[in-house]
């Protein structure tokens, strides 16, 4: 007897000339549609338990909230192999998972003794009933991971078959966490979900989660849309991180969906960070989220690093600069080398130099297709645009005047690496950035080498700033944070603060060794008086966040208002602007603040001119209602302008 199809089941359906996979969203016994308009499904995957109604509801919510079609939410998260519905491989995979009858033993091993604040946090998480959003505000190195693991242990031991989802912002952070989790729970099947998995692995892990076999699921933002039938706890580590926001297609925030999903399932959700997003901080202040604090470093006698500023503007005594590194910082590096300790230099700019120019005529390496410079990548003898991917050989002479003496301007990580190698020829220097880690697995190898102590000085972009627990690092140098101090984006200072606190947090994670250095952070800046630095030096997130929130309230910025951003791109800027202008009049905008259409800060990318229109409202439901109408009206315009809408935009 063939079972009647159910909502949540996967089906193979004809679509034009192709066969595609679909999810049954609902089942109707009778329909008004004429029969000849309906096509039969080719196959129903009945051996796979249906996706749950809660999962479908999550997809419906996300599609509605972010104003995208349901299929775009529900289908991409399904493993490709599953989409192709190759029966044999699916059957095999299911069999392999379910035949594995080994009893899942959730008993953790070797649980370190928690300190008082950690204990309180774990107890609160484990004892909470129903929907319980919590903000775990713990300074860097305060042992948040330990809190997650022990809270997970409690949930797994209390609730038969319970699943725990732990999200991290970056793929690079999954191996370290995965190793911790596997070591702690040797009897538990752990699944990982991120974009770095091969198709076969992805299918295995997704199935393990969907069939409830995997009890702990680690993943990046996409994991929030996974099918997890027994989900009982969600943890979002480094919740402030903007990587949780997808920047194309379905522009969702995995952190926000995590809170929604927890609410829907009536389970606890933990947002953890040393530098929470202002949105989450605001909710914690207002009592909507329960605030849990870890004020001290967890390792005995480890203390937060001393933070110093190196004033690059002061006239006398002037800092002597060598290869972009100040004399003070060089001395500090020298000390670490002598003592066998590690240092980290942070510079959020990859490549050798951000631009090259000709002194004779003023030519400079602009990208022909973007309002951006071509970045010098000296090692590959290329100039590259980081925005459109255009690249070319480094010209031998100036394209305008023929001068052969073209000069790099400014410094990227490659140039710093080269410079440091001349300053410290004996030092083992390693650079970690998107360029040095293109090969699959190479980032992990690099981080492993640092952990094994095979590196004296690590140079890196934001890739090295987050999450990593470097045990022998006593010095962090920040080379050039200044550009972010005066950005147009009101979120820039929040972000810079978080970034500096995070990178500073990599130092001093163990107690100072006898004869060892006091761990310190040295920031090179031309604006030492900037209030942001005072807050950083005091490790004072709380005061800084309070001030920023006040500013936001006065200026009517989020979280005091809700926003959506309509972006448009066209061959000519005026076309994009005209479209946005038209967009302001195509529906009733009562109660909604419609700002003027403006060119984006980086106007041109890949020969397209880009403009944006910000809409705001003090009520989220009112904004949602408006957006629904608006997107329908915009689609009906059938414009040739490419447009996209971002709800709760993070980049303005
Ligand atoms: P965070 O995520 O808050 O930055 P981590 O979780 O990386 O901090 O913890 C920092 C270090 O403290 C880790 O090496 C961890 O093993 C250690 N640690 C955590 N909790 C304890 C504890 N209760 N006792 C001793 N060491 C701890
Ligand atoms: Zn020239
Ligand atoms: Zn370009």
XYZ file of C-alpha atoms and ligand atoms in Angstrom:
681
model
C 0.000 0.000 0.000
C 1.561 3.249 -0.974
C 1.275 5.845 1.753
C -0.603 9.043 1.114
C 1.832 11.911 0.573
C 2.522 14.060 3.600
C 3.647 17.636 4.087
C 7.409 17.737 4.505
C 8.093 14.838 2.188
C 10.546 15.240 -0.624
C 9.304 14.661 -4.123
C 10.750 14.622 -7.564
C 8.631 16.720 -9.905
C 8.676 17.694 -13.582
C 9.619 21.309 -14.137
C 9.742 22.339 -17.754
C 12.001 19.748 -19.272
C 13.867 19.112 -16.091
C 13.190 17.048 -13.030
C 13.701 18.906 -9.812
C 13.238 18.159 -6.176
C 10.462 19.731 -4.200
C 9.196 19.668 -0.683
C 5.494 19.037 -0.135
C 4.349 22.145 1.665
C 0.769 21.126 2.255
C -1.627 18.431 1.144
C -5.141 19.180 -0.110
C -7.675 16.415 -0.500
C -9.639 18.424 -3.007
C -8.612 21.360 -5.092
C -10.303 23.893 -7.324
C -7.559 23.593 -9.881
C -8.630 21.827 -13.042
C -7.055 18.396 -13.229
C -5.391 19.013 -16.573
C -3.361 21.806 -14.964
C -1.830 19.420 -12.459
C 1.112 17.192 -13.149
C 1.842 14.012 -11.261
C 4.980 13.820 -9.170
C 7.602 11.492 -10.535
C 8.519 10.024 -7.189
C 7.953 10.512 -3.490
C 10.873 9.825 -1.209
C 8.916 7.911 1.371
C 11.887 6.173 2.963
C 12.983 9.509 4.360
C 10.942 10.771 7.286
C 9.195 14.011 6.327
C 10.644 17.372 7.261
C 8.754 18.517 10.331
C 5.934 21.075 10.346
C 8.151 23.225 12.595
C 10.897 23.145 10.018
C 8.454 24.141 7.305
C 7.135 26.929 9.503
C 10.682 28.196 10.006
C 11.190 28.324 6.246
C 7.865 30.066 5.731
C 8.749 32.615 8.373
C 12.205 33.292 6.880
C 10.772 33.587 3.378
C 8.137 36.044 4.583
C 10.384 38.059 6.790
C 13.179 38.449 4.252
C 10.741 38.799 1.346
C 12.021 35.889 -0.713
C 10.282 32.910 -2.294
C 9.825 29.881 -0.039
C 11.762 27.624 -2.390
C 14.810 29.788 -2.013
C 14.760 29.191 1.728
C 13.795 25.546 1.846
C 15.686 23.944 -1.021
C 19.305 25.222 -0.986
C 19.864 23.815 2.516
C 19.063 20.316 1.350
C 22.162 18.381 0.297
C 22.540 18.263 -3.472
C 22.691 14.474 -3.482
C 19.354 14.490 -1.765
C 17.969 16.897 -4.291
C 18.983 14.590 -7.086
C 17.183 11.919 -5.080
C 19.469 9.131 -6.116
C 17.552 6.368 -4.444
C 20.402 3.970 -4.046
C 22.817 6.375 -2.429
C 20.044 7.709 -0.203
C 19.019 4.224 0.877
C 22.616 3.321 1.544
C 23.214 6.452 3.588
C 20.083 5.946 5.670
C 20.958 2.329 6.264
C 24.466 3.163 7.314
C 23.236 5.679 9.868
C 20.407 3.635 11.300
C 22.273 0.312 11.245
C 24.819 1.883 13.505
C 23.125 0.631 16.645
C 25.873 1.620 19.043
C 24.110 3.149 22.017
C 24.687 6.840 22.070
C 26.335 7.608 25.311
C 26.131 11.289 26.044
C 28.330 11.054 29.126
C 31.005 13.706 28.868
C 34.565 13.044 29.954
C 37.000 15.194 31.903
C 34.837 18.143 32.783
C 36.967 20.954 34.199
C 35.717 22.506 37.413
C 33.821 25.642 36.573
C 34.347 28.910 38.328
C 31.397 30.498 40.082
C 30.167 32.620 37.198
C 30.517 29.772 34.726
C 28.622 27.481 37.096
C 25.796 29.983 37.418
C 25.605 30.397 33.670
C 25.474 26.642 33.042
C 22.846 26.113 35.743
C 20.680 28.886 34.400
C 20.861 27.469 30.883
C 20.186 23.916 31.972
C 17.342 24.821 34.317
C 15.479 27.166 32.044
C 12.126 25.993 30.805
C 10.466 27.038 27.595
C 11.688 29.886 25.416
C 14.603 31.494 27.212
C 16.825 33.860 25.252
C 20.099 34.520 27.052
C 23.036 36.763 26.369
C 26.285 35.310 27.673
C 28.548 38.320 27.957
C 31.977 36.961 28.810
C 35.310 38.689 28.333
C 37.709 37.041 25.895
C 39.155 33.903 27.447
C 36.470 33.731 30.115
C 35.664 30.158 29.143
C 32.471 30.603 27.164
C 33.189 27.420 25.217
C 33.360 25.489 28.473
C 29.974 26.916 29.437
C 28.499 25.827 26.097
C 29.903 22.309 26.470
C 28.652 21.833 29.997
C 25.245 23.274 29.220
C 25.080 20.917 26.242
C 26.088 18.012 28.496
C 23.186 18.757 30.841
C 20.679 19.000 28.057
C 21.893 15.771 26.470
C 21.798 13.886 29.743
C 18.374 15.189 30.779
C 16.476 14.791 27.596
C 16.558 11.530 25.745
C 17.434 12.062 22.092
C 17.889 15.817 22.565
C 19.881 17.700 19.934
C 22.058 20.745 20.570
C 22.978 23.179 17.810
C 26.139 25.275 18.159
C 26.756 27.992 15.585
C 30.098 29.651 14.928
C 30.591 32.595 12.577
C 33.412 31.191 10.481
C 34.298 27.908 8.934
C 37.832 28.283 10.314
C 36.483 28.044 13.821
C 34.704 24.732 13.333
C 37.750 22.384 13.566
C 38.880 23.702 16.954
C 35.372 23.471 18.370
C 34.730 20.120 16.735
C 37.885 18.689 18.311
C 36.772 20.006 21.716
C 33.303 18.566 21.342
C 34.449 15.142 20.130
C 36.956 14.883 22.920
C 34.344 15.822 25.481
C 31.589 13.555 24.168
C 33.284 10.463 22.774
C 30.020 8.518 22.623
C 28.010 11.107 20.753
C 27.596 11.414 17.022
C 28.578 14.940 16.037
C 27.508 16.464 12.730
C 29.057 19.517 11.134
C 27.279 21.684 8.617
C 29.135 24.314 6.646
C 29.891 25.238 3.081
C 33.299 23.548 3.106
C 31.950 19.990 3.067
C 32.095 17.778 0.007
C 28.666 16.726 -1.280
C 28.930 13.224 0.109
C 29.887 14.473 3.564
C 27.163 17.074 3.464
C 24.583 14.412 2.770
C 25.868 12.224 5.633
C 25.860 15.067 8.128
C 22.511 16.447 7.042
C 20.932 13.005 7.285
C 22.496 12.365 10.683
C 20.901 15.600 11.870
C 17.575 14.993 10.170
C 17.260 11.424 11.416
C 18.082 12.583 14.933
C 21.218 10.434 15.097
C 23.561 13.374 15.511
C 23.079 14.828 18.964
C 25.436 17.759 18.627
C 25.438 19.792 15.447
C 28.153 22.359 14.775
C 27.837 24.721 11.924
C 28.087 28.094 10.312
C 25.070 30.282 9.574
C 23.476 27.889 7.087
C 23.067 25.287 9.840
C 20.266 27.344 11.366
C 18.035 26.086 8.547
C 18.913 22.424 9.105
C 16.278 19.856 9.909
C 16.748 19.081 13.615
C 13.730 17.167 14.865
C 14.857 16.998 18.504
C 16.418 20.413 18.911
C 16.515 21.400 22.590
C 19.200 24.078 22.843
C 20.736 26.591 20.415
C 24.040 28.320 21.046
C 25.267 31.178 18.872
C 28.937 31.825 19.586
C 30.373 35.274 18.778
C 26.841 36.407 18.151
C 27.921 39.937 17.183
C 29.742 38.668 14.120
C 28.389 40.002 10.833
C 29.203 36.693 9.140
C 25.904 35.503 10.577
C 24.247 37.684 8.021
C 24.088 36.256 4.532
C 24.919 38.968 2.029
C 23.231 37.659 -1.084
C 20.024 35.938 -2.164
C 18.158 35.199 1.028
C 19.736 37.896 3.170
C 19.021 36.296 6.492
C 20.546 36.707 9.906
C 21.270 33.284 11.390
C 21.408 34.832 14.841
C 17.950 36.326 14.512
C 16.545 33.121 13.060
C 18.102 31.239 15.973
C 16.074 33.338 18.386
C 12.933 32.833 16.318
C 13.482 29.100 16.116
C 14.034 28.851 19.864
C 10.841 30.785 20.427
C 8.927 28.521 18.088
C 10.233 25.382 19.800
C 10.016 26.887 23.300
C 13.654 26.110 24.086
C 16.599 28.130 25.414
C 18.917 30.014 23.080
C 22.289 31.350 24.167
C 23.949 34.254 22.372
C 27.571 34.465 23.471
C 30.098 37.236 22.954
C 32.743 39.405 24.574
C 31.393 42.279 22.513
C 27.682 41.668 21.929
C 25.888 43.344 19.072
C 24.141 46.491 20.230
C 20.815 44.870 19.346
C 21.421 41.977 21.715
C 22.895 44.227 24.374
C 19.822 46.407 24.207
C 17.568 43.381 24.696
C 19.694 42.271 27.630
C 19.418 45.734 29.212
C 15.681 45.836 28.750
C 15.291 42.385 30.261
C 14.026 40.736 27.114
C 17.142 38.586 27.128
C 18.561 37.258 30.356
C 22.074 38.554 30.825
C 24.767 36.174 32.088
C 28.183 37.634 32.822
C 31.662 36.130 32.890
C 33.890 38.924 34.090
C 37.209 37.174 34.390
C 39.516 34.963 32.426
C 38.948 31.312 33.196
C 42.535 30.122 33.301
C 43.985 30.652 36.751
C 46.043 33.854 36.932
C 45.551 34.682 33.275
C 44.681 38.348 32.979
C 43.452 40.560 30.185
C 46.357 42.112 28.276
C 47.583 45.609 28.920
C 46.561 47.811 26.019
C 48.835 50.629 24.860
C 48.599 53.147 22.062
C 51.503 54.069 19.847
C 51.015 57.665 18.815
C 52.096 58.062 15.213
C 51.337 61.781 15.073
C 53.243 63.032 18.079
C 55.999 65.323 16.863
C 58.655 64.604 19.464
C 59.898 62.110 20.172
C 58.740 60.913 16.808
C 58.187 57.176 16.409
C 60.734 55.785 14.027
C 58.899 53.669 11.461
C 60.478 50.715 9.693
C 58.432 48.925 7.053
C 55.231 50.267 8.579
C 56.126 49.034 12.047
C 56.969 51.481 14.827
C 60.138 51.280 16.891
C 58.107 50.598 20.034
C 56.395 47.652 18.415
C 59.676 46.329 17.008
C 61.228 46.373 20.480
C 58.212 44.514 21.850
C 58.470 41.920 19.069
C 62.200 41.517 19.736
C 61.466 40.785 23.402
C 58.983 38.060 22.494
C 61.435 36.471 20.105
C 64.083 36.383 22.815
C 61.701 34.735 25.245
C 60.295 32.231 22.806
C 56.809 33.726 22.953
C 54.484 34.341 20.039
C 53.268 37.631 18.591
C 50.383 38.486 16.341
C 50.231 41.443 13.984
C 46.782 42.385 12.822
C 46.165 44.287 9.612
C 42.842 44.026 7.900
C 44.153 44.441 4.391
C 45.443 41.651 2.233
C 47.786 41.903 -0.719
C 51.123 43.687 -0.898
C 49.944 47.259 -1.315
C 46.424 48.613 -1.834
C 47.497 50.603 -4.900
C 50.486 51.435 -7.089
C 51.152 54.823 -8.615
C 53.385 56.766 -10.947
C 55.188 59.662 -9.345
C 55.933 61.283 -12.688
C 52.394 61.783 -13.980
C 50.125 60.813 -11.109
C 48.696 57.658 -12.736
C 47.252 55.290 -10.200
C 46.075 51.701 -10.474
C 42.334 52.100 -10.696
C 40.109 49.191 -11.592
C 38.512 50.002 -14.938
C 35.311 48.301 -13.873
C 34.922 49.461 -10.265
C 35.298 52.556 -8.148
C 38.214 50.850 -6.435
C 41.952 50.394 -6.756
C 43.722 47.403 -8.170
C 45.634 45.833 -5.325
C 49.253 44.849 -5.817
C 49.864 41.123 -5.290
C 53.591 41.065 -5.677
C 54.117 37.341 -5.133
C 51.903 36.443 -8.092
C 53.057 39.441 -10.152
C 49.443 40.565 -10.469
C 47.243 43.562 -9.881
C 43.862 42.433 -8.609
C 40.540 44.040 -7.933
C 39.103 42.693 -4.697
C 35.590 43.612 -5.777
C 35.065 42.314 -9.303
C 37.885 39.790 -9.569
C 39.550 41.552 -12.514
C 43.280 40.936 -12.665
C 46.247 41.755 -14.860
C 50.028 41.542 -14.881
C 51.852 44.323 -13.106
C 52.638 46.872 -15.826
C 56.386 47.247 -16.456
C 55.951 50.956 -16.960
C 53.307 53.609 -16.444
C 50.482 53.090 -18.961
C 50.143 56.881 -19.286
C 53.679 58.252 -19.458
C 55.978 55.267 -19.743
C 57.833 55.939 -16.502
C 59.304 52.610 -15.353
C 59.378 53.514 -11.696
C 55.946 52.565 -10.373
C 55.623 52.712 -6.608
C 53.467 50.710 -4.203
C 51.493 52.942 -1.861
C 50.452 51.791 1.580
C 50.807 48.320 3.051
C 48.974 45.049 3.004
C 49.772 41.862 4.889
C 52.241 40.617 2.240
C 54.319 43.753 2.471
C 54.336 43.633 6.255
C 55.460 40.020 6.064
C 58.284 40.922 3.693
C 59.307 43.891 5.830
C 59.337 41.906 9.053
C 61.442 39.211 7.499
C 64.123 41.823 6.797
C 63.843 43.239 10.318
C 63.933 39.774 11.922
C 65.697 37.459 9.478
C 65.802 34.598 12.020
C 62.143 34.742 13.004
C 59.604 32.192 11.799
C 56.951 34.402 10.291
C 53.612 33.229 8.985
C 50.875 35.108 7.214
C 47.268 33.960 7.404
C 44.766 35.677 5.130
C 42.400 34.750 2.329
C 45.325 34.608 -0.137
C 47.560 32.327 1.903
C 44.730 29.905 2.646
C 43.042 29.327 -0.709
C 43.767 25.620 -0.784
C 41.255 23.503 1.116
C 42.641 22.603 4.518
C 45.499 25.094 4.353
C 43.978 27.443 6.930
C 43.722 24.564 9.351
C 47.341 23.540 8.713
C 48.460 27.095 9.318
C 46.553 27.409 12.599
C 47.860 24.012 13.704
C 51.413 25.177 13.079
C 50.790 28.221 15.264
C 49.333 26.032 18.022
C 52.327 23.692 17.790
C 54.624 26.652 18.389
C 56.245 26.572 14.966
C 55.554 30.241 14.376
C 57.101 33.243 16.130
C 55.212 36.040 14.472
C 51.795 35.601 12.951
C 50.497 38.260 10.565
C 46.886 38.203 9.577
C 43.606 39.809 8.692
C 40.361 39.389 10.615
C 40.771 35.656 9.956
C 43.155 35.463 12.898
C 41.331 37.900 15.135
C 38.459 35.729 16.241
C 37.919 32.817 18.519
C 41.311 31.134 18.432
C 42.774 30.088 21.729
C 46.504 30.728 21.159
C 48.287 29.586 24.278
C 51.731 31.119 23.856
C 50.801 34.508 22.491
C 51.820 37.495 24.601
C 51.844 40.354 22.117
C 49.275 41.679 19.689
C 50.157 44.574 17.399
C 47.411 46.426 15.564
C 48.930 48.177 12.593
C 46.335 50.453 11.074
C 42.866 50.698 12.588
C 42.405 54.369 11.685
C 40.419 54.152 8.464
C 37.511 52.604 10.364
C 37.393 55.483 12.875
C 35.738 57.909 10.524
C 33.397 55.828 8.410
C 29.985 56.907 7.122
C 28.412 53.718 8.383
C 27.117 54.303 11.888
C 27.974 50.713 12.725
C 31.665 51.172 11.962
C 32.700 52.101 15.492
C 30.724 49.232 16.997
C 32.529 46.916 14.604
C 35.977 48.360 15.134
C 35.513 48.125 18.878
C 34.500 44.480 18.598
C 37.360 43.708 16.244
C 39.972 45.305 18.479
C 38.597 43.650 21.615
C 38.569 40.315 19.823
C 42.080 40.569 18.471
C 43.347 41.867 21.817
C 41.669 38.858 23.373
C 44.063 36.498 21.605
C 46.869 37.566 23.968
C 47.528 36.505 27.538
C 45.399 33.404 27.632
C 47.643 31.630 30.099
C 49.177 32.811 33.342
C 52.325 34.823 32.896
C 55.308 32.491 33.023
C 58.159 33.183 35.343
C 60.505 35.472 33.457
C 57.871 35.764 30.742
C 56.385 38.923 29.308
C 53.340 40.695 30.556
C 50.907 40.226 27.720
C 50.157 43.409 25.890
C 48.406 44.888 22.922
C 49.979 47.804 21.058
C 47.815 49.829 18.707
C 49.472 52.141 16.176
C 47.271 55.155 15.543
C 47.238 58.763 14.467
C 44.219 59.463 16.660
C 45.121 58.315 20.159
C 42.586 60.748 21.623
C 39.657 59.015 19.982
C 37.183 57.933 22.701
C 36.946 54.461 21.228
C 40.529 53.802 22.285
C 39.874 54.897 25.852
C 37.130 52.287 26.092
C 39.369 49.637 24.537
C 42.179 50.380 26.976
C 39.791 50.039 29.886
C 38.364 46.794 28.430
C 35.098 48.534 29.021
C 32.480 47.204 26.668
C 29.667 48.168 28.987
C 30.280 51.920 29.048
C 31.086 52.032 25.365
C 27.936 50.122 24.445
C 25.880 52.365 26.710
C 27.185 55.471 24.953
C 26.645 54.034 21.500
C 23.102 53.048 22.391
C 22.417 56.567 23.590
C 23.735 57.979 20.330
C 21.609 55.555 18.386
C 18.539 56.515 20.327
C 19.126 60.209 19.722
C 19.787 59.681 16.045
C 16.942 57.202 15.659
C 19.062 54.337 14.470
C 18.540 50.622 15.122
C 17.731 49.049 17.515
C 15.366 51.992 18.053
C 14.043 51.785 14.552
C 13.676 49.028 11.954
C 15.236 49.318 8.540
C 15.270 47.779 5.117
C 17.540 48.685 2.255
C 16.615 48.550 -1.401
C 19.639 48.329 -3.665
C 19.603 48.805 -7.405
C 22.251 48.477 -10.056
C 22.324 49.483 -13.685
C 24.790 50.398 -16.410
C 24.166 54.030 -15.649
C 23.787 55.541 -12.225
C 20.835 57.653 -13.253
C 18.906 54.550 -14.280
C 19.448 52.985 -10.871
C 18.497 56.215 -9.107
C 15.421 56.659 -11.293
C 14.285 53.151 -10.438
C 14.663 53.862 -6.740
C 12.779 57.109 -7.169
C 9.992 55.229 -8.887
C 10.063 52.708 -6.052
C 9.198 55.460 -3.596
C 5.937 56.155 -5.376
C 4.679 52.743 -6.429
C 2.876 51.966 -3.165
C 1.352 53.756 -0.253
C 4.208 54.640 2.082
C 2.144 55.928 4.969
C 3.908 55.564 8.309
C 7.182 54.601 6.643
C 10.168 56.913 6.467
C 11.520 56.867 2.945
C 14.987 58.348 2.625
C 16.427 59.773 -0.573
C 17.918 57.378 -3.086
C 21.706 57.784 -2.987
C 24.671 56.243 -4.788
C 26.342 53.530 -2.729
C 29.678 54.396 -1.119
C 31.385 52.142 -3.590
C 29.309 53.202 -6.545
C 30.647 51.079 -9.350
C 31.388 47.347 -9.194
C 31.984 45.233 -12.290
C 30.741 48.003 -14.581
C 27.461 48.361 -12.764
C 26.512 51.588 -11.033
C 24.862 51.029 -7.690
C 22.465 53.047 -5.610
C 20.433 52.453 -2.497
C 17.298 53.553 -0.743
C 16.824 53.187 2.984
C 13.349 52.794 4.438
C 12.633 52.935 8.148
C 9.817 52.447 10.579
C 9.425 52.416 14.332
C 7.221 49.344 14.172
C 8.516 46.044 12.895
C 5.083 44.666 11.945
C 4.239 47.871 10.080
C 7.520 47.688 8.200
C 6.894 44.030 7.407
C 3.426 44.760 6.059
C 4.832 47.539 3.925
C 7.689 45.411 2.586
C 5.310 42.694 1.512
C 3.281 45.091 -0.595
C 6.334 46.875 -1.779
C 8.206 43.814 -3.081
C 5.058 42.706 -4.900
C 4.766 46.137 -6.506
C 8.460 46.209 -7.387
C 8.244 42.810 -9.040
C 5.263 44.039 -11.020
C 7.317 46.938 -12.374
C 9.207 44.428 -14.518
C 12.176 46.736 -14.589
C 15.466 45.753 -16.183
C 17.284 47.267 -13.268
C 18.700 44.583 -10.990
C 17.443 45.142 -7.485
C 17.532 43.444 -4.126
C 16.055 44.081 -0.748
C 17.802 43.579 2.558
C 15.798 43.496 5.758
C 17.750 44.615 8.856
C 20.745 45.634 6.723
C 24.164 45.446 8.349
C 26.141 47.465 5.810
C 24.968 50.914 4.850
P 36.290 32.402 25.353
O 35.554 31.585 24.354
O 35.422 32.970 26.419
O 37.209 33.413 24.742
P 37.606 29.948 25.872
O 36.402 29.126 25.948
O 38.477 29.889 24.674
O 37.239 31.447 26.178
O 38.466 29.602 27.174
C 39.736 30.145 27.389
C 40.601 29.116 28.059
O 40.142 28.870 29.382
C 40.579 27.785 27.360
O 41.901 27.349 27.221
C 39.822 26.880 28.299
O 40.289 25.562 28.228
C 40.101 27.483 29.638
N 39.050 27.256 30.645
C 37.740 27.467 30.472
N 37.056 27.197 31.614
C 37.975 26.821 32.518
C 37.913 26.433 33.913
N 36.750 26.393 34.551
N 39.062 26.123 34.530
C 40.229 26.175 33.877
N 40.365 26.540 32.583
C 39.265 26.863 31.910
Zn 53.056 57.995 -15.398
Zn 36.967 45.776 -10.128
